[in-house]
Tab-separated table of C-alpha atoms (C1' of nucleotides) in Angstrom:
chain	number	residue	atom	x	y	z
A	1	UNK	CA	145.880	-210.630	-39.972
A	2	UNK	CA	143.774	-213.524	-38.844
A	3	UNK	CA	144.402	-217.147	-39.860
A	4	UNK	CA	140.735	-217.921	-40.213
A	5	UNK	CA	140.091	-218.727	-43.873
A	6	UNK	CA	136.950	-216.645	-44.056
A	7	UNK	CA	138.724	-213.679	-42.534
A	8	UNK	CA	141.486	-214.175	-45.025
A	9	UNK	CA	139.067	-214.025	-47.885
A	10	UNK	CA	137.395	-210.951	-46.512
A	11	UNK	CA	140.760	-209.311	-45.952
A	12	UNK	CA	141.726	-210.042	-49.505
A	13	UNK	CA	138.508	-208.619	-50.824
A	14	UNK	CA	138.995	-205.493	-48.779
A	15	UNK	CA	142.589	-204.905	-49.701
A	16	UNK	CA	141.516	-205.140	-53.320
A	17	UNK	CA	143.836	-207.940	-54.255
A	18	UNK	CA	142.232	-208.571	-57.563
A	19	UNK	CA	143.618	-209.755	-60.821
A	20	UNK	CA	140.560	-209.456	-62.993
A	21	UNK	CA	139.233	-205.965	-63.386
A	22	UNK	CA	136.478	-206.654	-65.870
A	23	UNK	CA	134.882	-210.049	-65.834
A	24	UNK	CA	132.349	-209.380	-68.570
A	25	UNK	CA	135.060	-209.218	-71.172
A	26	UNK	CA	135.878	-212.845	-70.474
A	27	UNK	CA	132.327	-213.892	-71.159
A	28	UNK	CA	131.401	-215.337	-74.520
A	29	UNK	CA	128.619	-212.837	-75.182
A	30	UNK	CA	131.014	-209.916	-75.125
A	31	UNK	CA	131.568	-208.443	-78.557
A	32	UNK	CA	134.991	-206.844	-78.837
A	33	UNK	CA	135.782	-203.699	-80.804
A	34	UNK	CA	137.988	-205.561	-83.194
A	35	UNK	CA	137.468	-209.209	-83.887
A	36	UNK	CA	140.938	-210.564	-84.441
A	37	UNK	CA	141.665	-212.472	-87.654
A	38	UNK	CA	138.138	-212.188	-88.901
A	39	UNK	CA	138.258	-209.188	-91.185
A	40	UNK	CA	137.651	-211.173	-94.295
A	41	UNK	CA	134.645	-212.922	-92.821
A	42	UNK	CA	133.238	-209.650	-91.521
A	43	UNK	CA	133.448	-208.279	-94.995
A	44	UNK	CA	131.795	-211.299	-96.530
A	45	UNK	CA	128.889	-211.263	-94.118
A	46	UNK	CA	128.387	-207.552	-94.571
A	47	UNK	CA	128.535	-207.911	-98.303
A	48	UNK	CA	125.835	-210.522	-98.501
A	49	UNK	CA	123.510	-208.583	-96.206
A	50	UNK	CA	124.165	-205.295	-97.952
A	51	UNK	CA	121.309	-205.456	-100.457
A	52	UNK	CA	118.825	-204.946	-97.656
A	53	UNK	CA	120.058	-201.397	-97.235
A	54	UNK	CA	119.262	-200.821	-100.875
A	55	UNK	CA	115.802	-202.167	-100.204
A	56	UNK	CA	116.264	-205.270	-102.256
A	57	UNK	CA	116.229	-208.693	-100.794
A	58	UNK	CA	119.647	-210.029	-99.807
A	59	UNK	CA	120.446	-213.637	-100.485
A	60	UNK	CA	120.085	-216.217	-97.783
A	61	UNK	CA	123.322	-216.969	-96.073
A	62	UNK	CA	124.869	-219.999	-94.489
A	63	UNK	CA	127.752	-219.646	-92.067
A	64	UNK	CA	129.893	-222.601	-91.085
A	65	UNK	CA	132.566	-223.069	-88.494
A	66	UNK	CA	133.524	-225.130	-85.492
A	67	UNK	CA	132.495	-223.871	-82.040
A	68	UNK	CA	134.527	-220.933	-80.831
A	69	UNK	CA	135.548	-219.688	-84.245
A	70	UNK	CA	133.707	-216.430	-83.839
A	71	UNK	CA	130.805	-217.080	-86.213
A	72	UNK	CA	128.080	-215.730	-83.984
A	73	UNK	CA	130.252	-212.856	-82.910
A	74	UNK	CA	130.864	-211.736	-86.469
A	75	UNK	CA	127.233	-212.040	-87.510
A	76	UNK	CA	126.045	-210.162	-84.433
A	77	UNK	CA	128.595	-207.468	-84.990
A	78	UNK	CA	127.518	-206.867	-88.569
A	79	UNK	CA	123.930	-206.786	-87.517
A	80	UNK	CA	124.535	-204.269	-84.784
A	81	UNK	CA	126.190	-202.042	-87.347
A	82	UNK	CA	123.320	-202.368	-89.772
A	83	UNK	CA	120.864	-201.646	-87.013
A	84	UNK	CA	122.843	-198.542	-86.152
A	85	UNK	CA	122.667	-197.326	-89.697
A	86	UNK	CA	118.992	-197.881	-90.072
A	87	UNK	CA	117.948	-196.550	-86.719
A	88	UNK	CA	117.382	-192.999	-87.852
A	89	UNK	CA	115.749	-193.738	-91.169
A	90	UNK	CA	112.176	-194.935	-91.392
A	91	UNK	CA	113.176	-197.917	-93.423
A	92	UNK	CA	111.912	-200.896	-91.500
A	93	UNK	CA	114.497	-203.557	-90.941
A	94	UNK	CA	114.006	-206.112	-88.233
A	95	UNK	CA	116.770	-208.328	-87.005
A	96	UNK	CA	115.839	-211.437	-85.227
A	97	UNK	CA	118.177	-213.819	-83.510
A	98	UNK	CA	117.303	-217.262	-82.265
A	99	UNK	CA	119.380	-220.156	-81.103
A	100	UNK	CA	117.971	-223.525	-82.036
A	101	UNK	CA	119.672	-225.125	-79.094
A	102	UNK	CA	117.904	-222.881	-76.630
A	103	UNK	CA	114.531	-223.515	-78.136
A	104	UNK	CA	113.845	-227.170	-77.636
A	105	UNK	CA	111.095	-227.418	-80.174
A	106	UNK	CA	110.281	-226.191	-83.604
A	107	UNK	CA	107.233	-224.510	-82.194
A	108	UNK	CA	109.315	-222.732	-79.585
A	109	UNK	CA	111.657	-221.427	-82.221
A	110	UNK	CA	108.853	-219.993	-84.293
A	111	UNK	CA	107.255	-218.435	-81.227
A	112	UNK	CA	110.547	-216.841	-80.262
A	113	UNK	CA	110.680	-215.478	-83.791
A	114	UNK	CA	107.190	-214.098	-83.392
A	115	UNK	CA	107.883	-212.500	-80.013
A	116	UNK	CA	110.790	-210.594	-81.472
A	117	UNK	CA	108.562	-209.481	-84.317
A	118	UNK	CA	106.335	-207.973	-81.671
A	119	UNK	CA	103.571	-210.539	-81.487
A	120	UNK	CA	102.395	-211.077	-77.936
A	121	UNK	CA	100.737	-214.001	-76.188
A	122	UNK	CA	97.370	-212.996	-77.588
A	123	UNK	CA	98.460	-212.803	-81.203
A	124	UNK	CA	100.570	-215.891	-80.940
A	125	UNK	CA	99.964	-218.246	-78.021
A	126	UNK	CA	102.954	-220.293	-77.027
A	127	UNK	CA	101.100	-223.604	-77.305
A	128	UNK	CA	98.018	-225.112	-78.821
A	129	UNK	CA	98.231	-223.909	-82.381
A	130	UNK	CA	99.078	-225.860	-85.484
A	131	UNK	CA	102.517	-225.060	-86.822
A	132	UNK	CA	101.144	-224.023	-90.179
A	133	UNK	CA	98.893	-221.565	-88.336
A	134	UNK	CA	101.855	-220.054	-86.491
A	135	UNK	CA	103.645	-219.704	-89.758
A	136	UNK	CA	100.725	-217.985	-91.372
A	137	UNK	CA	100.506	-215.464	-88.555
A	138	UNK	CA	104.198	-214.698	-88.790
A	139	UNK	CA	103.991	-214.041	-92.489
A	140	UNK	CA	100.875	-211.959	-92.018
A	141	UNK	CA	102.683	-209.781	-89.544
A	142	UNK	CA	105.639	-209.285	-91.859
A	143	UNK	CA	103.309	-208.435	-94.695
A	144	UNK	CA	101.317	-205.953	-92.660
A	145	UNK	CA	104.296	-204.108	-91.225
A	146	UNK	CA	106.089	-204.280	-94.559
A	147	UNK	CA	109.199	-205.119	-92.599
A	148	UNK	CA	112.391	-206.477	-94.012
A	149	UNK	CA	113.285	-209.221	-91.638
A	150	UNK	CA	116.631	-210.881	-91.222
A	151	UNK	CA	116.184	-214.069	-89.322
A	152	UNK	CA	119.337	-215.471	-87.812
A	153	UNK	CA	119.173	-219.086	-86.805
A	154	UNK	CA	122.121	-220.106	-84.709
A	155	UNK	CA	123.006	-223.788	-84.608
A	156	UNK	CA	120.715	-224.428	-87.497
A	157	UNK	CA	121.818	-228.055	-87.619
A	158	UNK	CA	119.747	-228.590	-84.496
A	159	UNK	CA	116.716	-227.171	-86.180
A	160	UNK	CA	117.294	-229.395	-89.162
A	161	UNK	CA	117.240	-232.336	-86.781
A	162	UNK	CA	114.008	-231.258	-85.147
A	163	UNK	CA	112.469	-230.781	-88.525
A	164	UNK	CA	113.459	-234.186	-89.788
A	165	UNK	CA	111.944	-235.759	-86.683
A	166	UNK	CA	108.542	-234.158	-87.111
A	167	UNK	CA	108.554	-234.399	-90.868
A	168	UNK	CA	107.503	-230.783	-91.313
A	169	UNK	CA	109.435	-228.931	-93.960
A	170	UNK	CA	109.654	-225.675	-92.071
A	171	UNK	CA	113.095	-224.853	-93.351
A	172	UNK	CA	111.828	-225.126	-96.875
A	173	UNK	CA	108.865	-222.931	-96.120
A	174	UNK	CA	111.074	-220.382	-94.417
A	175	UNK	CA	113.462	-220.126	-97.306
A	176	UNK	CA	110.598	-219.765	-99.732
A	177	UNK	CA	108.553	-217.440	-97.579
A	178	UNK	CA	109.232	-214.526	-99.894
A	179	UNK	CA	107.104	-216.092	-102.555
A	180	UNK	CA	104.157	-215.842	-100.224
A	181	UNK	CA	104.846	-212.276	-99.178
A	182	UNK	CA	103.362	-209.340	-101.089
A	183	UNK	CA	105.322	-206.762	-99.152
A	184	UNK	CA	108.235	-207.002	-96.825
A	185	UNK	CA	110.882	-209.683	-97.049
A	186	UNK	CA	112.454	-212.467	-95.097
A	187	UNK	CA	116.118	-213.332	-95.217
A	188	UNK	CA	117.574	-216.309	-93.472
A	189	UNK	CA	121.041	-216.416	-91.986
A	190	UNK	CA	121.895	-219.891	-90.798
A	191	UNK	CA	124.815	-220.596	-88.512
A	192	UNK	CA	126.053	-224.125	-88.180
A	193	UNK	CA	128.802	-225.916	-86.301
A	194	UNK	CA	128.585	-228.926	-88.465
A	195	UNK	CA	130.111	-228.730	-91.893
A	196	UNK	CA	128.416	-231.869	-93.041
A	197	UNK	CA	124.949	-230.857	-91.989
A	198	UNK	CA	124.041	-229.650	-95.442
A	199	UNK	CA	124.198	-233.142	-96.801
A	200	UNK	CA	121.293	-234.123	-94.629
A	201	UNK	CA	119.052	-231.365	-95.916
A	202	UNK	CA	116.377	-231.463	-98.503
A	203	UNK	CA	118.009	-230.430	-101.802
A	204	UNK	CA	115.311	-227.808	-102.330
A	205	UNK	CA	116.327	-226.166	-99.080
A	206	UNK	CA	119.999	-226.226	-99.944
A	207	UNK	CA	119.451	-224.450	-103.211
A	208	UNK	CA	117.775	-221.476	-101.580
A	209	UNK	CA	119.481	-221.443	-98.193
A	210	UNK	CA	122.969	-221.958	-99.490
A	211	UNK	CA	122.883	-219.094	-101.950
A	212	UNK	CA	125.930	-217.802	-100.188
A	213	UNK	CA	128.229	-219.671	-97.909
A	214	UNK	CA	130.966	-218.544	-95.611
A	215	UNK	CA	133.282	-220.939	-93.874
A	216	UNK	CA	135.116	-219.854	-90.768
A	217	UNK	CA	138.487	-221.573	-90.548
A	218	UNK	CA	139.777	-222.751	-87.190
A	219	UNK	CA	142.095	-220.465	-85.308
A	220	UNK	CA	145.746	-221.386	-85.222
A	221	UNK	CA	147.647	-221.415	-81.970
A	222	UNK	CA	149.268	-218.097	-82.832
A	223	UNK	CA	145.903	-216.512	-83.528
A	224	UNK	CA	144.480	-217.797	-80.295
A	225	UNK	CA	147.383	-216.264	-78.479
A	226	UNK	CA	146.700	-212.940	-80.103
A	227	UNK	CA	143.036	-213.099	-79.178
A	228	UNK	CA	143.869	-213.922	-75.591
A	229	UNK	CA	146.413	-211.137	-75.364
A	230	UNK	CA	143.854	-208.684	-76.634
A	231	UNK	CA	141.260	-209.697	-74.085
A	232	UNK	CA	143.691	-209.999	-71.210
A	233	UNK	CA	144.846	-206.487	-71.876
A	234	UNK	CA	141.419	-205.107	-71.067
A	235	UNK	CA	140.132	-207.702	-68.643
A	236	UNK	CA	143.061	-208.214	-66.311
A	237	UNK	CA	145.141	-205.818	-64.285
A	238	UNK	CA	148.389	-205.000	-66.095
A	239	UNK	CA	151.096	-207.650	-66.008
A	240	UNK	CA	149.174	-210.160	-63.967
A	241	UNK	CA	149.179	-213.010	-66.481
A	242	UNK	CA	152.476	-214.780	-67.026
A	243	UNK	CA	153.483	-215.590	-70.581
A	244	UNK	CA	153.751	-219.344	-70.020
A	245	UNK	CA	150.207	-219.331	-68.666
A	246	UNK	CA	148.989	-217.543	-71.760
A	247	UNK	CA	150.840	-219.950	-74.029
A	248	UNK	CA	149.412	-222.929	-72.232
A	249	UNK	CA	145.877	-221.611	-72.613
A	250	UNK	CA	146.364	-221.141	-76.315
A	251	UNK	CA	147.945	-224.562	-76.639
A	252	UNK	CA	145.213	-226.347	-74.728
A	253	UNK	CA	142.434	-224.712	-76.698
A	254	UNK	CA	144.357	-225.081	-79.927
A	255	UNK	CA	144.628	-228.796	-79.407
A	256	UNK	CA	140.846	-229.105	-79.610
A	257	UNK	CA	140.266	-227.293	-82.889
A	258	UNK	CA	141.158	-223.689	-82.273
A	259	UNK	CA	138.294	-223.003	-79.923
A	260	UNK	CA	138.643	-219.406	-78.778
A	261	UNK	CA	135.713	-219.673	-76.417
A	262	UNK	CA	137.459	-222.432	-74.547
A	263	UNK	CA	140.704	-220.486	-74.417
A	264	UNK	CA	138.913	-217.533	-72.897
A	265	UNK	CA	137.071	-219.745	-70.448
A	266	UNK	CA	140.351	-221.227	-69.362
A	267	UNK	CA	141.999	-217.929	-68.672
A	268	UNK	CA	138.950	-216.677	-66.804
A	269	UNK	CA	138.762	-219.674	-64.523
A	270	UNK	CA	142.536	-219.620	-64.066
A	271	UNK	CA	142.248	-215.982	-63.054
A	272	UNK	CA	139.526	-216.774	-60.568
A	273	UNK	CA	141.565	-219.572	-59.052
A	274	UNK	CA	144.603	-217.333	-58.766
A	275	UNK	CA	142.484	-214.671	-57.083
A	276	UNK	CA	141.120	-217.122	-54.607
A	277	UNK	CA	144.609	-218.274	-53.752
A	278	UNK	CA	145.618	-214.670	-53.411
A	279	UNK	CA	148.392	-215.086	-55.902
A	280	UNK	CA	149.571	-211.901	-57.535
A	281	UNK	CA	149.962	-213.507	-60.951
A	282	UNK	CA	148.226	-216.116	-63.027
A	283	UNK	CA	150.636	-218.976	-63.658
A	284	UNK	CA	150.741	-222.183	-65.666
A	285	UNK	CA	149.689	-224.162	-62.615
A	286	UNK	CA	146.524	-222.114	-62.327
A	287	UNK	CA	145.703	-222.831	-65.951
A	288	UNK	CA	146.128	-226.547	-65.450
A	289	UNK	CA	143.923	-226.431	-62.393
A	290	UNK	CA	141.385	-224.448	-64.336
A	291	UNK	CA	141.308	-227.016	-67.092
A	292	UNK	CA	140.738	-229.772	-64.582
A	293	UNK	CA	138.057	-227.843	-62.794
A	294	UNK	CA	136.171	-227.120	-65.983
A	295	UNK	CA	136.214	-230.805	-66.848
A	296	UNK	CA	134.977	-231.837	-63.425
A	297	UNK	CA	132.282	-229.226	-63.414
A	298	UNK	CA	131.049	-230.418	-66.736
A	299	UNK	CA	130.800	-233.939	-65.418
A	300	UNK	CA	129.058	-233.170	-62.144
A	301	UNK	CA	126.508	-230.893	-63.708
A	302	UNK	CA	125.838	-233.480	-66.385
A	303	UNK	CA	125.359	-236.128	-63.710
A	304	UNK	CA	123.081	-233.967	-61.644
A	305	UNK	CA	120.885	-232.961	-64.502
A	306	UNK	CA	119.975	-236.492	-65.524
A	307	UNK	CA	116.442	-237.674	-64.704
A	308	UNK	CA	115.973	-240.483	-62.205
A	309	UNK	CA	116.053	-243.453	-64.545
A	310	UNK	CA	119.152	-242.237	-66.351
A	311	UNK	CA	120.837	-241.939	-62.971
A	312	UNK	CA	119.805	-245.480	-62.160
A	313	UNK	CA	121.270	-246.647	-65.445
A	314	UNK	CA	124.547	-244.902	-64.671
A	315	UNK	CA	124.596	-246.575	-61.275
A	316	UNK	CA	123.884	-249.908	-62.912
A	317	UNK	CA	126.787	-249.401	-65.289
A	318	UNK	CA	128.953	-248.561	-62.305
A	319	UNK	CA	127.891	-251.640	-60.387
A	320	UNK	CA	128.322	-253.951	-63.337
A	321	UNK	CA	131.287	-252.231	-64.908
A	322	UNK	CA	132.465	-253.549	-68.246
A	323	UNK	CA	129.474	-255.754	-68.766
A	324	UNK	CA	126.901	-256.259	-71.472
A	325	UNK	CA	123.581	-254.566	-71.911
A	326	UNK	CA	121.743	-257.594	-70.568
A	327	UNK	CA	123.707	-257.584	-67.328
A	328	UNK	CA	123.352	-253.862	-66.950
A	329	UNK	CA	119.640	-254.210	-67.461
A	330	UNK	CA	119.318	-256.757	-64.667
A	331	UNK	CA	121.410	-254.574	-62.392
A	332	UNK	CA	119.111	-251.715	-63.252
A	333	UNK	CA	116.028	-253.805	-62.464
A	334	UNK	CA	117.502	-254.660	-59.077
A	335	UNK	CA	118.009	-250.984	-58.355
A	336	UNK	CA	114.463	-250.206	-59.379
A	337	UNK	CA	113.142	-252.859	-57.057
A	338	UNK	CA	115.107	-251.546	-54.104
A	339	UNK	CA	113.737	-248.051	-54.441
A	340	UNK	CA	110.311	-249.246	-55.541
A	341	UNK	CA	110.296	-247.679	-58.954
A	342	UNK	CA	108.549	-249.113	-61.945
A	343	UNK	CA	111.184	-250.421	-64.322
A	344	UNK	CA	111.322	-249.426	-67.960
A	345	UNK	CA	111.742	-251.769	-70.901
A	346	UNK	CA	115.074	-252.982	-72.138
A	347	UNK	CA	114.601	-251.170	-75.414
A	348	UNK	CA	114.323	-247.909	-73.544
A	349	UNK	CA	117.413	-248.712	-71.502
A	350	UNK	CA	119.525	-249.406	-74.582
A	351	UNK	CA	118.364	-246.080	-75.894
A	352	UNK	CA	119.318	-244.367	-72.650
A	353	UNK	CA	122.696	-246.049	-72.683
A	354	UNK	CA	123.517	-244.674	-76.093
A	355	UNK	CA	122.255	-241.237	-75.055
A	356	UNK	CA	124.490	-241.266	-72.010
A	357	UNK	CA	127.351	-242.536	-74.109
A	358	UNK	CA	126.971	-239.487	-76.303
A	359	UNK	CA	127.703	-237.244	-73.342
A	360	UNK	CA	130.939	-239.081	-72.684
A	361	UNK	CA	130.197	-240.294	-69.183
A	362	UNK	CA	130.254	-243.894	-70.294
A	363	UNK	CA	131.790	-245.593	-73.311
A	364	UNK	CA	130.456	-248.572	-75.180
A	365	UNK	CA	132.189	-251.160	-77.309
A	366	UNK	CA	130.310	-253.427	-79.660
A	367	UNK	CA	131.407	-257.040	-79.239
A	368	UNK	CA	130.441	-260.085	-81.212
A	369	UNK	CA	130.597	-263.256	-79.247
A	370	UNK	CA	129.685	-265.741	-81.921
A	371	UNK	CA	126.941	-267.960	-80.720
A	372	UNK	CA	126.638	-265.820	-77.634
A	373	UNK	CA	125.252	-263.092	-79.810
A	374	UNK	CA	126.306	-259.505	-80.097
A	375	UNK	CA	126.123	-256.957	-77.348
A	376	UNK	CA	127.568	-253.664	-76.333
A	377	UNK	CA	129.812	-253.499	-73.301
A	378	UNK	CA	129.740	-250.299	-71.340
A	379	UNK	CA	132.270	-248.774	-68.969
A	380	UNK	CA	132.258	-245.680	-66.823
A	381	UNK	CA	134.782	-243.106	-68.003
A	382	UNK	CA	134.733	-241.076	-64.841
A	383	UNK	CA	135.671	-242.241	-61.382
A	384	UNK	CA	132.969	-244.135	-59.466
A	385	UNK	CA	133.695	-241.967	-56.448
A	386	UNK	CA	132.604	-238.945	-58.352
A	387	UNK	CA	129.322	-240.600	-59.263
A	388	UNK	CA	128.761	-241.608	-55.653
A	389	UNK	CA	129.653	-238.157	-54.433
A	390	UNK	CA	127.251	-236.512	-56.834
A	391	UNK	CA	124.349	-238.860	-56.257
A	392	UNK	CA	124.715	-238.953	-52.510
A	393	UNK	CA	122.645	-235.874	-51.954
A	394	UNK	CA	119.861	-237.150	-54.155
A	395	UNK	CA	117.146	-238.196	-51.724
A	396	UNK	CA	115.816	-241.146	-53.693
A	397	UNK	CA	119.268	-242.468	-54.391
A	398	UNK	CA	121.112	-241.990	-51.143
A	399	UNK	CA	120.345	-245.497	-49.890
A	400	UNK	CA	121.707	-247.349	-52.865
A	401	UNK	CA	124.954	-245.582	-53.629
B	1	DA	C1'	128.022	-274.410	-94.777
B	2	DT	C1'	124.520	-273.586	-91.515
B	3	DT	C1'	122.625	-272.369	-87.456
B	4	DC	C1'	121.578	-269.473	-83.931
B	5	DC	C1'	122.636	-266.357	-80.018
B	6	DA	C1'	121.749	-261.732	-77.662
B	7	DC	C1'	121.264	-258.165	-78.416
B	8	DA	C1'	121.452	-253.229	-81.622
B	9	DG	C1'	118.790	-250.002	-83.254
B	10	DG	C1'	114.894	-248.301	-86.699
B	11	DA	C1'	109.870	-247.356	-87.131
B	12	DA	C1'	105.625	-246.611	-85.552
B	13	DA	C1'	102.210	-246.271	-82.346
B	14	DC	C1'	100.493	-244.738	-77.913
B	15	DA	C1'	99.491	-242.250	-73.514
B	16	DG	C1'	99.471	-238.148	-71.181
B	17	DT	C1'	99.923	-233.149	-70.712
B	18	DG	C1'	98.762	-228.631	-71.680
B	19	DG	C1'	97.159	-225.771	-74.727
B	20	DT	C1'	93.779	-223.261	-78.804
B	21	DC	C1'	89.615	-222.600	-81.337
B	22	DC	C1'	84.835	-222.403	-82.438
C	1	DG	C1'	82.651	-229.206	-74.458
C	2	DG	C1'	84.559	-231.548	-78.198
C	3	DA	C1'	87.849	-231.511	-82.070
C	4	DC	C1'	92.338	-230.626	-82.790
C	5	DC	C1'	97.405	-229.587	-82.078
C	6	DA	C1'	102.535	-230.164	-80.525
C	7	DC	C1'	105.495	-232.546	-77.849
C	8	DT	C1'	107.740	-235.882	-74.642
C	9	DG	C1'	108.740	-240.241	-72.968
C	10	DT	C1'	107.704	-244.519	-73.574
C	11	DT	C1'	106.229	-249.327	-75.462
C	12	DT	C1'	105.643	-252.630	-79.157
C	13	DC	C1'	107.198	-254.740	-83.009
C	14	DC	C1'	110.548	-255.492	-85.932
C	15	DT	C1'	114.738	-256.570	-88.949
C	16	DG	C1'	119.657	-257.151	-88.924
C	17	DT	C1'	124.166	-259.143	-87.695
C	18	DG	C1'	129.467	-261.364	-86.832
C	19	DG	C1'	131.246	-265.246	-85.715
C	20	DA	C1'	131.569	-269.586	-82.367
C	21	DA	C1'	129.492	-273.837	-82.414
C	22	DT	C1'	127.738	-277.564	-84.819
DNA sequence: ATTCCACAGGAAACAGTGGTCC
DNA sequence: GGACCACTGTTTCCTGTGGAAT
């Protein structure tokens, strides 16, 4: 055996010292045979979509639940089953899934809808058209093919936001699309992380979209444990995950709000760390390391993905830590001057600051200073070294960090 | 009791890009 | 080739505000 680290790794790979035998199972898109603790919800979803099999229009459905409570999983599962059933009959059902978060614009969402309906670039160009025109073409297609379409909109709260910004009442039109259809039908299944999002909707939309509602409760620690056990059984080699490690995963994810996705992420990363260290079991220590690594990764990728001026603002906050918007703005202007960039207005910078604050990299505190006015004081929440480290390999920034 | 600071943050308008349609 | 469209990132303009100072 060599002591060279690369050799060591290669040796390990060769000797097959692996803890994880099936990585895919630890990925969030994997749909397990049995979805633990979600029987009731499965039944409810199936029930409300059932009418489509009897060729009548099912009611629109709204599904709520925090992230990692298995909402999407359950809906997808039901839909796969329905698709299975219908496959051999000539009864046209089309299932369409979109995620509002992945489509950045309303237009994009509708186009993605159209693509899955079978409209290509020629029938439905991905830019240039008026939204009402896109909508008309979609409905035309449904009418012509006489299809019964179930349109699943994941993270519908995002869509609601987009809609409110542009002032178009697409959600309303979608929910009422059936009134404009002579043949075929359109059913909406909305999935939302935010239980309060309904309050922000147009009441007309609520009445038709919220015909049926299903709320997914958070998982308890015990349930999380069960879910993990189930997945570990098929994803890991037998007896390679210690009980304390499992418990810790469940506890850490349970502390958030019963986020199963996070629990599974944790155990996956912990497994990978253990493999790399050539341990023969996944221990508590690995889980803790995994948790830390996930956090750090989140931060560095967030930092890297910011556009130039946001990065400058972060640097300005770092340089003038704990200071007011005004001071940060002057620090920012200095930075702009030194790299010969045109500076943006203060209004824009305040906006950026609150955007960055939302991501958690900085925190702001509103302070009233009497005659010295009111301002918001910002602080970095992550270590300055990390910022420097991340920005160092940015060509335009390397001189000023 | 008033005044007045130093911004926060909403609303609207605008410029620029990349597209369709006729 | 001109009218029109969606969308993003920005600027311009604006109203609002808690409390020290007067």
